[in-house]
Amino acid sequence: ISYMHSKGFFASLSGVYYSEFVPQWDYTSFTLGYGKNIDKKKLFKFYTSYSRYFYSNDTDNPFQNAITLGISTRNKKRTLGTQLSGTYLFGDDESFQIISRSYVAFKLFKTKKHTLKLKPQVSIIAGKQTIELAQTYSQNGELVTDYLENDVFDLINTQVNLPLQFSSNSFDFELGYTVNFPSAIGDEANLKTTSFFNLSLAYLIEL
């Protein structure tokens, strides 16, 4: 559920449910933010937001807060666009990530009330992660293992999304297909490419 004001303020409340998780309702998040165009032609925009995460399971969830700052640009016809954002995550631990997302939009069909378009986009996600390294050695005739933690900043994932979007008055429908190409960090190996379909429906209520 999202609220967007014409002055640039926005807020949203969302939740995530996984059928195979225990508990199945993973977390609820609340976001408050502000965005504004920084040029007269409205081709460049900056935005910032704060998010708070409430987990159903409090164990092993080091990040409860997130502060994001980003900038985006597009052409006049809104057929090309890109955005770059940085997020600082904190709570029991801290980290940060950088996301670059670019898209191209193809209008397949358009009338005064209906629009059908294909909007492929590529996202590149990099961030700081903690890698645990195991070092085993012999001490007084016994094998001893020490675990060392090393913070690294590296590419995490490259994502390709192919959404087919249909708009009719205040309704928005989207059917998409996403492919993830995860990047190995540290001693990780044989990371598999993953993919999924998504379906969404939205309705805009004018207040």
XYZ file of N, CA and C in Angstrom:
621
model
N 0.858 -1.175 0.000
C 0.000 0.000 0.000
C 0.895 1.226 0.000
N 0.710 2.100 -0.992
C 1.579 3.270 -1.124
C 0.750 4.541 -1.217
N 1.327 5.633 -0.699
C 0.721 6.958 -0.814
C 1.742 7.889 -1.450
N 1.325 8.613 -2.487
C 2.211 9.540 -3.184
C 1.559 10.913 -3.260
N 2.258 11.936 -2.786
C 1.748 13.294 -2.800
C 2.351 14.048 -3.972
N 1.601 14.998 -4.509
C 2.064 15.754 -5.671
C 3.304 16.592 -5.359
N 3.562 16.882 -4.089
C 4.729 17.664 -3.688
C 5.996 16.813 -3.610
N 5.855 15.511 -3.773
C 7.035 14.664 -3.781
C 7.165 13.725 -2.608
N 6.317 13.870 -1.600
C 6.383 12.979 -0.437
C 5.697 11.648 -0.756
N 6.231 10.566 -0.217
C 5.606 9.259 -0.423
C 5.830 8.376 0.797
N 4.922 7.417 0.972
C 5.011 6.467 2.077
C 4.440 5.143 1.609
N 4.928 4.059 2.175
C 4.428 2.746 1.781
C 4.517 1.769 2.937
N 3.609 0.820 2.922
C 3.577 -0.265 3.902
C 3.485 -1.563 3.123
N 4.404 -2.498 3.385
C 4.429 -3.735 2.612
C 4.834 -4.910 3.497
N 4.538 -6.106 3.005
C 4.896 -7.323 3.724
C 5.313 -8.399 2.754
N 6.084 -9.368 3.242
C 6.580 -10.449 2.398
C 6.192 -11.790 3.007
N 5.604 -12.637 2.171
C 5.152 -13.965 2.587
C 5.829 -15.015 1.717
N 6.452 -16.015 2.367
C 7.079 -17.136 1.658
C 6.418 -18.434 2.104
N 5.975 -19.206 1.138
C 5.256 -20.443 1.470
C 6.137 -21.466 2.179
N 7.475 -21.413 1.929
C 8.365 -22.426 2.493
C 9.125 -21.942 3.721
N 8.850 -20.733 4.184
C 9.545 -20.211 5.361
C 8.798 -20.570 6.635
N 9.511 -20.565 7.745
C 8.893 -20.720 9.067
C 9.450 -19.616 9.970
N 8.614 -18.609 10.358
C 7.212 -18.439 9.963
C 7.096 -17.994 8.503
N 5.939 -18.224 7.920
C 5.742 -17.931 6.498
C 5.712 -16.425 6.215
N 5.152 -15.644 7.149
C 5.187 -14.183 6.989
C 6.557 -13.719 7.457
N 7.410 -13.305 6.502
C 8.809 -13.028 6.805
C 8.992 -11.691 7.522
N 8.491 -10.619 6.915
C 8.662 -9.314 7.562
C 7.654 -8.307 7.026
N 7.488 -7.218 7.774
C 6.685 -6.068 7.373
C 7.604 -4.857 7.342
N 7.466 -4.016 6.335
C 8.332 -2.844 6.228
C 7.506 -1.581 6.027
N 8.032 -0.483 6.582
C 7.415 0.836 6.426
C 8.456 1.774 5.843
N 8.070 2.515 4.800
C 8.997 3.422 4.124
C 8.398 4.815 4.039
N 9.227 5.818 4.313
C 8.842 7.223 4.199
C 9.924 7.929 3.396
N 9.519 8.691 2.359
C 10.536 9.298 1.519
C 10.081 10.566 0.826
N 11.012 11.127 0.035
C 10.743 12.368 -0.684
C 11.545 12.355 -1.992
N 10.914 12.810 -3.071
C 11.583 12.910 -4.361
C 11.209 14.205 -5.059
N 12.142 14.740 -5.859
C 11.869 16.017 -6.525
C 12.687 16.125 -7.801
N 12.061 16.704 -8.831
C 12.782 16.993 -10.067
C 13.748 18.142 -9.835
N 14.941 18.059 -10.437
C 15.953 19.081 -10.183
C 16.237 19.925 -11.431
N 15.405 19.785 -12.462
C 15.537 20.630 -13.644
C 14.158 20.969 -14.169
N 14.066 22.023 -14.949
C 12.774 22.492 -15.455
C 12.130 21.501 -16.418
N 12.919 20.758 -17.171
C 12.367 19.805 -18.130
C 11.953 18.488 -17.469
N 12.196 18.361 -16.176
C 11.821 17.178 -15.393
C 12.450 15.895 -15.948
N 13.706 16.029 -16.350
C 14.434 14.868 -16.859
C 15.340 14.249 -15.784
N 15.638 15.021 -14.747
C 16.484 14.541 -13.659
C 15.719 14.630 -12.344
N 15.878 13.630 -11.520
C 15.154 13.579 -10.250
C 16.029 12.951 -9.168
N 15.946 13.501 -7.968
C 16.627 12.879 -6.835
C 15.572 12.396 -5.844
N 15.927 11.417 -5.034
C 14.989 10.909 -4.040
C 15.760 10.347 -2.859
N 15.108 10.364 -1.727
C 15.678 9.796 -0.518
C 14.557 9.155 0.284
N 14.890 8.137 1.063
C 13.869 7.443 1.841
C 14.482 6.764 3.060
N 13.632 6.508 4.035
C 14.005 5.730 5.222
C 13.039 4.558 5.338
N 13.574 3.367 5.588
C 12.753 2.162 5.724
C 13.040 1.492 7.057
N 11.972 0.967 7.663
C 12.082 0.211 8.914
C 11.496 -1.171 8.686
N 12.250 -2.221 9.070
C 11.836 -3.600 8.856
C 11.473 -4.256 10.188
N 10.319 -4.921 10.199
C 9.851 -5.635 11.385
C 9.761 -7.116 11.022
N 10.712 -7.911 11.532
C 10.800 -9.326 11.184
C 9.946 -10.182 12.113
N 9.352 -11.207 11.538
C 8.587 -12.166 12.354
C 9.521 -13.015 13.206
N 10.704 -13.306 12.672
C 11.724 -14.060 13.393
C 12.910 -13.137 13.631
N 13.192 -12.801 14.883
C 14.219 -11.811 15.207
C 15.639 -12.361 15.126
N 15.795 -13.657 14.928
C 17.128 -14.237 14.895
C 17.764 -14.057 13.521
N 19.057 -13.722 13.524
C 19.857 -13.617 12.301
C 19.282 -12.599 11.316
N 18.816 -11.456 11.816
C 18.358 -10.353 10.978
C 19.090 -9.084 11.426
N 20.329 -8.881 10.930
C 21.159 -7.801 11.465
C 20.749 -6.402 11.031
N 19.937 -6.284 9.966
C 19.586 -4.963 9.443
C 18.099 -4.693 9.648
N 17.795 -3.725 10.498
C 16.405 -3.341 10.736
C 16.042 -1.993 10.120
N 17.048 -1.254 9.644
C 16.819 0.082 9.103
C 17.589 0.262 7.804
N 17.081 1.152 6.949
C 17.754 1.438 5.679
C 17.499 2.889 5.280
N 18.565 3.573 4.890
C 18.473 4.936 4.368
C 18.988 4.920 2.933
N 18.167 5.391 1.996
C 18.509 5.341 0.575
C 18.567 6.747 -0.001
N 19.555 6.982 -0.860
C 19.693 8.236 -1.588
C 19.982 7.890 -3.041
N 19.226 8.490 -3.960
C 19.405 8.126 -5.358
C 19.103 9.268 -6.312
N 19.493 9.066 -7.561
C 19.231 10.031 -8.620
C 18.848 9.258 -9.877
N 17.936 9.812 -10.664
C 17.487 9.147 -11.887
C 17.369 10.159 -13.018
N 17.450 9.653 -14.236
C 17.298 10.509 -15.406
C 16.596 9.721 -16.512
N 15.942 10.443 -17.421
C 15.225 9.820 -18.534
C 15.180 10.798 -19.691
N 14.855 10.294 -20.880
C 14.720 11.186 -22.022
C 13.312 11.780 -22.069
N 13.081 12.699 -22.989
C 11.795 13.399 -23.042
C 10.633 12.459 -23.349
N 10.870 11.465 -24.189
C 9.809 10.536 -24.571
C 9.599 9.427 -23.548
N 10.423 9.423 -22.501
C 10.337 8.412 -21.439
C 10.536 6.987 -21.965
N 11.331 6.865 -23.004
C 11.615 5.539 -23.552
C 12.944 4.977 -23.053
N 13.794 5.837 -22.498
C 15.068 5.428 -21.935
C 15.235 6.053 -20.564
N 15.786 5.322 -19.646
C 15.998 5.862 -18.312
C 17.001 5.058 -17.525
N 17.586 5.684 -16.531
C 18.524 4.988 -15.655
C 18.501 5.641 -14.286
N 18.842 4.881 -13.268
C 18.916 5.420 -11.924
C 20.057 4.763 -11.172
N 20.614 5.528 -10.237
C 21.709 5.052 -9.400
C 21.367 5.394 -7.957
N 21.419 4.400 -7.088
C 21.056 4.630 -5.694
C 22.046 3.941 -4.767
N 22.193 4.515 -3.591
C 23.017 3.928 -2.549
C 22.193 3.770 -1.287
N 22.340 2.632 -0.598
C 21.567 2.345 0.606
C 22.499 1.977 1.757
N 22.280 2.627 2.897
C 23.019 2.309 4.109
C 22.099 1.489 5.008
N 22.498 0.267 5.323
C 21.723 -0.646 6.150
C 22.344 -0.698 7.544
N 21.493 -0.624 8.575
C 22.030 -0.663 9.922
C 21.012 -1.235 10.894
N 21.493 -1.572 12.059
C 20.702 -2.214 13.116
C 21.658 -2.893 14.058
N 21.585 -4.221 14.156
C 22.565 -4.964 14.936
C 23.915 -4.999 14.227
N 23.910 -4.787 12.913
C 25.132 -4.715 12.119
C 24.937 -3.606 11.092
N 25.927 -3.337 10.286
C 25.789 -2.300 9.275
C 26.424 -2.746 7.965
N 25.903 -2.215 6.859
C 26.418 -2.517 5.539
C 25.916 -1.438 4.583
N 26.313 -1.519 3.336
C 25.789 -0.599 2.336
C 25.806 -1.296 0.981
N 24.948 -0.826 0.091
C 24.880 -1.390 -1.244
C 24.607 -0.292 -2.263
N 25.019 -0.534 -3.495
C 24.811 0.382 -4.609
C 24.078 -0.373 -5.716
N 23.033 0.242 -6.244
C 22.237 -0.386 -7.294
C 22.164 0.542 -8.502
N 22.479 0.012 -9.660
C 22.317 0.727 -10.924
C 21.239 0.013 -11.732
N 20.246 0.754 -12.187
C 19.137 0.153 -12.926
C 18.854 0.992 -14.173
N 18.839 0.344 -15.337
C 18.572 1.028 -16.605
C 17.464 0.305 -17.352
N 16.660 1.061 -18.100
C 15.543 0.453 -18.821
C 15.363 1.113 -20.184
N 14.686 0.385 -21.055
C 14.228 0.910 -22.337
C 12.769 0.485 -22.497
N 11.908 1.405 -22.936
C 10.474 1.132 -23.031
C 10.017 1.123 -24.491
N 9.287 0.067 -24.856
C 8.715 -0.049 -26.196
C 7.193 0.004 -26.081
N 6.576 1.007 -26.671
C 5.120 1.111 -26.669
C 4.544 0.228 -27.766
N 3.856 -0.814 -27.379
C 3.284 -1.754 -28.338
C 1.886 -1.336 -28.783
N 1.186 -0.616 -27.899
C -0.195 -0.220 -28.187
C -0.546 0.953 -27.293
N -1.235 1.969 -27.843
C -1.592 3.135 -27.039
C -2.835 3.812 -27.566
N -3.777 4.106 -26.648
C -4.938 4.944 -26.914
C -5.025 5.965 -25.790
N -6.093 6.731 -25.751
C -6.236 7.730 -24.688
C -6.355 7.095 -23.301
N -6.926 5.883 -23.245
C -7.165 5.253 -21.946
C -6.347 3.984 -21.707
N -5.747 3.438 -22.765
C -5.065 2.155 -22.628
C -3.641 2.237 -23.186
N -2.724 1.577 -22.502
C -1.328 1.530 -22.945
C -0.760 0.146 -22.674
N -0.073 -0.394 -23.678
C 0.624 -1.671 -23.530
C 2.072 -1.452 -23.941
N 2.996 -1.776 -23.033
C 4.406 -1.568 -23.358
C 5.288 -2.658 -22.752
N 6.401 -2.866 -23.411
C 7.430 -3.789 -22.934
C 8.572 -2.936 -22.404
N 8.999 -3.215 -21.165
C 9.987 -2.352 -20.505
C 11.151 -3.175 -19.942
N 12.030 -3.690 -20.808
C 13.178 -4.457 -20.309
C 14.110 -3.591 -19.458
N 14.652 -4.170 -18.397
C 15.579 -3.419 -17.568
C 16.670 -4.330 -17.015
N 17.812 -3.731 -16.773
C 18.972 -4.430 -16.232
C 19.373 -3.755 -14.934
N 19.543 -4.543 -13.881
C 19.954 -4.031 -12.584
C 21.279 -4.665 -12.171
N 22.185 -3.839 -11.683
C 23.472 -4.306 -11.184
C 23.562 -3.942 -9.711
N 23.763 -4.952 -8.866
C 23.757 -4.751 -7.416
C 25.128 -5.088 -6.855
N 25.734 -4.135 -6.161
C 27.008 -4.345 -5.479
C 26.833 -3.946 -4.020
N 27.568 -4.597 -3.126
C 27.410 -4.281 -1.715
C 28.536 -4.838 -0.866
N 28.497 -4.444 0.392
C 29.486 -4.932 1.354
C 28.948 -6.174 2.040
N 29.769 -7.210 2.068
C 29.394 -8.444 2.736
C 30.547 -8.922 3.614
N 30.196 -9.674 4.645
C 31.197 -10.245 5.539
C 31.426 -11.704 5.167
N 32.672 -12.034 4.822
C 33.045 -13.395 4.447
C 33.754 -14.050 5.629
N 33.302 -15.235 5.988
C 33.929 -15.983 7.076
C 34.905 -17.003 6.484
N 36.173 -16.891 6.855
C 37.205 -17.787 6.361
C 37.640 -18.730 7.476
N 37.752 -20.014 7.163
C 38.192 -21.018 8.139
C 39.665 -21.341 7.904
N 40.458 -21.260 8.978
C 41.881 -21.570 8.907
C 42.193 -22.677 9.911
N 42.621 -23.818 9.417
C 42.899 -24.974 10.274
C 44.407 -25.213 10.355
N 44.896 -25.439 11.580
C 46.324 -25.679 11.786
C 46.507 -26.599 12.997
N 47.716 -27.110 13.140
C 48.031 -28.037 14.230
C 48.678 -27.290 15.378
N 48.160 -27.538 16.579
C 48.706 -26.906 17.778
C 48.779 -27.948 18.897
N 50.012 -28.239 19.344
C 50.239 -29.243 20.391
C 49.656 -30.601 19.991
N 49.783 -30.920 18.700
C 49.307 -32.211 18.231
C 47.825 -32.282 17.966
N 47.098 -31.176 18.105
C 45.662 -31.166 17.859
C 45.335 -30.179 16.739
N 44.312 -30.546 15.940
C 43.866 -29.656 14.888
C 42.967 -28.570 15.468
N 43.295 -27.323 15.169
C 42.542 -26.175 15.666
C 42.061 -25.367 14.465
N 40.805 -24.962 14.488
C 40.220 -24.156 13.412
C 39.839 -22.781 13.936
N 40.385 -21.756 13.303
C 40.024 -20.374 13.616
C 39.164 -19.824 12.487
N 38.179 -19.033 12.853
C 37.297 -18.422 11.867
C 37.569 -16.919 11.825
N 37.939 -16.443 10.652
C 38.273 -15.041 10.461
C 37.200 -14.384 9.606
N 36.787 -13.177 9.986
C 35.789 -12.434 9.227
C 36.457 -11.330 8.432
N 36.088 -11.217 7.168
C 36.679 -10.226 6.275
C 35.563 -9.502 5.532
N 35.527 -8.177 5.637
C 34.519 -7.372 4.945
C 35.000 -7.047 3.541
N 34.168 -7.338 2.542
C 34.521 -7.045 1.150
C 33.362 -6.315 0.476
N 33.711 -5.466 -0.475
C 32.706 -4.797 -1.307
C 32.889 -5.309 -2.725
N 31.834 -5.927 -3.274
C 31.967 -6.560 -4.577
C 30.600 -6.656 -5.244
N 30.614 -7.049 -6.515
C 29.374 -7.289 -7.260
C 28.629 -8.472 -6.653
N 27.338 -8.305 -6.383
C 26.528 -9.360 -5.782
C 25.658 -10.059 -6.818
N 24.967 -9.270 -7.647
C 24.005 -9.878 -8.566
C 23.767 -8.960 -9.761
N 23.544 -9.569 -10.911
C 23.092 -8.866 -12.106
C 21.734 -9.445 -12.476
N 20.752 -8.576 -12.625
C 19.379 -9.027 -12.839
C 18.818 -8.440 -14.129
N 18.195 -9.297 -14.929
C 17.525 -8.878 -16.161
C 16.035 -9.131 -15.994
N 15.235 -8.090 -16.178
C 13.791 -8.182 -15.991
C 13.079 -7.790 -17.285
N 12.104 -8.610 -17.687
C 11.321 -8.357 -18.906
C 9.849 -8.230 -18.530
N 9.394 -7.024 -18.173
C 7.987 -6.848 -17.791
C 7.119 -6.352 -18.946
N 5.963 -6.968 -19.093
C 4.938 -6.517 -20.035
C 3.882 -5.785 -19.214
N 3.735 -4.478 -19.467
C 2.882 -3.633 -18.634
C 1.675 -3.135 -19.421
N 0.492 -3.268 -18.807
C -0.751 -2.798 -19.416
C -1.448 -1.852 -18.448
N -1.768 -0.635 -18.923
C -2.451 0.368 -18.115
C -3.806 0.681 -18.727
N -4.827 0.707 -17.873
C -6.183 1.025 -18.309
C -6.826 1.918 -17.264
N -6.936 3.207 -17.594
C -7.434 4.194 -16.636
C -6.593 4.139 -15.366
N -7.167 3.766 -14.235
C -6.431 3.734 -12.971
C -5.860 2.356 -12.649
N -6.057 1.382 -13.532
C -5.536 0.037 -13.299
C -4.185 -0.153 -13.996
N -3.292 -0.863 -13.335
C -2.013 -1.245 -13.913
C -1.821 -2.746 -13.733
N -1.520 -3.428 -14.829
C -1.232 -4.866 -14.791
C 0.196 -5.087 -15.272
N 0.863 -6.066 -14.692
C 2.209 -6.383 -15.138
C 2.461 -7.881 -15.069
N 2.990 -8.407 -16.158
C 3.447 -9.792 -16.224
C 4.913 -9.750 -16.616
N 5.775 -10.335 -15.777
C 7.194 -10.220 -16.033
C 7.954 -11.512 -15.855
N 9.158 -11.516 -16.399
C 10.069 -12.641 -16.253
C 11.432 -12.089 -15.857
N 12.019 -12.636 -14.811
C 13.274 -12.131 -14.258
C 14.315 -13.236 -14.210
N 15.557 -12.881 -14.579
C 16.686 -13.803 -14.509
C 17.779 -13.174 -13.654
N 18.293 -13.930 -12.679
C 19.372 -13.473 -11.808
C 20.674 -14.180 -12.153
N 21.750 -13.392 -12.234
C 23.090 -13.924 -12.464
C 23.958 -13.560 -11.253
N 23.936 -14.377 -10.196
C 24.687 -14.059 -8.985
C 26.190 -14.139 -9.212
N 26.933 -13.318 -8.480
C 28.387 -13.286 -8.588
C 29.012 -13.931 -7.356
N 30.020 -14.735 -7.585
C 30.702 -15.425 -6.491
C 31.548 -14.443 -5.694
N 31.492 -14.577 -4.375
C 32.290 -13.759 -3.471
C 33.071 -14.690 -2.553
N 34.362 -14.418 -2.405
C 35.180 -15.270 -1.552
C 35.352 -16.649 -2.160
N 35.060 -17.680 -1.370
C 35.230 -19.068 -1.817
C 33.967 -19.655 -2.432
N 32.956 -18.826 -2.684
C 31.729 -19.344 -3.277
C 32.008 -19.901 -4.675
N 31.286 -20.957 -5.014
C 31.476 -21.574 -6.324
C 30.166 -22.184 -6.796
N 30.077 -22.365 -8.120
C 28.926 -23.032 -8.737
C 27.595 -22.346 -8.383
N 27.597 -21.019 -8.399
C 26.346 -20.302 -8.160
C 25.435 -20.449 -9.376
N 24.220 -20.866 -9.143
C 23.308 -21.140 -10.243
C 22.521 -19.892 -10.634
N 22.254 -19.787 -11.932
C 21.363 -18.749 -12.424
C 19.933 -19.092 -12.029
N 19.210 -18.127 -11.485
C 17.823 -18.359 -11.074
C 16.888 -17.475 -11.888
N 15.634 -17.893 -11.989
C 14.655 -17.126 -12.752
C 13.265 -17.354 -12.175
N 12.371 -16.409 -12.437
C 11.000 -16.534 -11.947
C 10.074 -15.627 -12.752
N 8.793 -15.949 -12.705
C 7.750 -15.108 -13.290
C 7.097 -14.287 -12.179
N 6.608 -13.112 -12.521
C 5.872 -12.304 -11.546
C 4.613 -11.734 -12.190
N 3.589 -11.574 -11.389
C 2.318 -11.008 -11.822
C 1.863 -10.005 -10.777
N 1.500 -8.804 -11.200
C 1.061 -7.784 -10.246
C -0.124 -7.008 -10.798
N -0.922 -6.486 -9.879
C -2.098 -5.685 -10.190
C -2.126 -4.497 -9.237
N -2.301 -3.302 -9.778
C -2.335 -2.100 -8.952
C -3.505 -1.217 -9.382
N -4.049 -0.497 -8.411
C -5.132 0.452 -8.691
C -4.813 1.777 -8.011
N -4.865 2.851 -8.774
C -4.546 4.172 -8.271
C -5.822 4.885 -7.824
N -5.835 5.294 -6.557
C -6.980 6.017 -5.987
C -6.598 7.482 -5.836
N -7.321 8.364 -6.496
C -7.040 9.795 -6.385
C -7.758 10.370 -5.169
N -6.973 11.030 -4.302
C -7.543 11.620 -3.080
C -7.754 13.113 -3.275
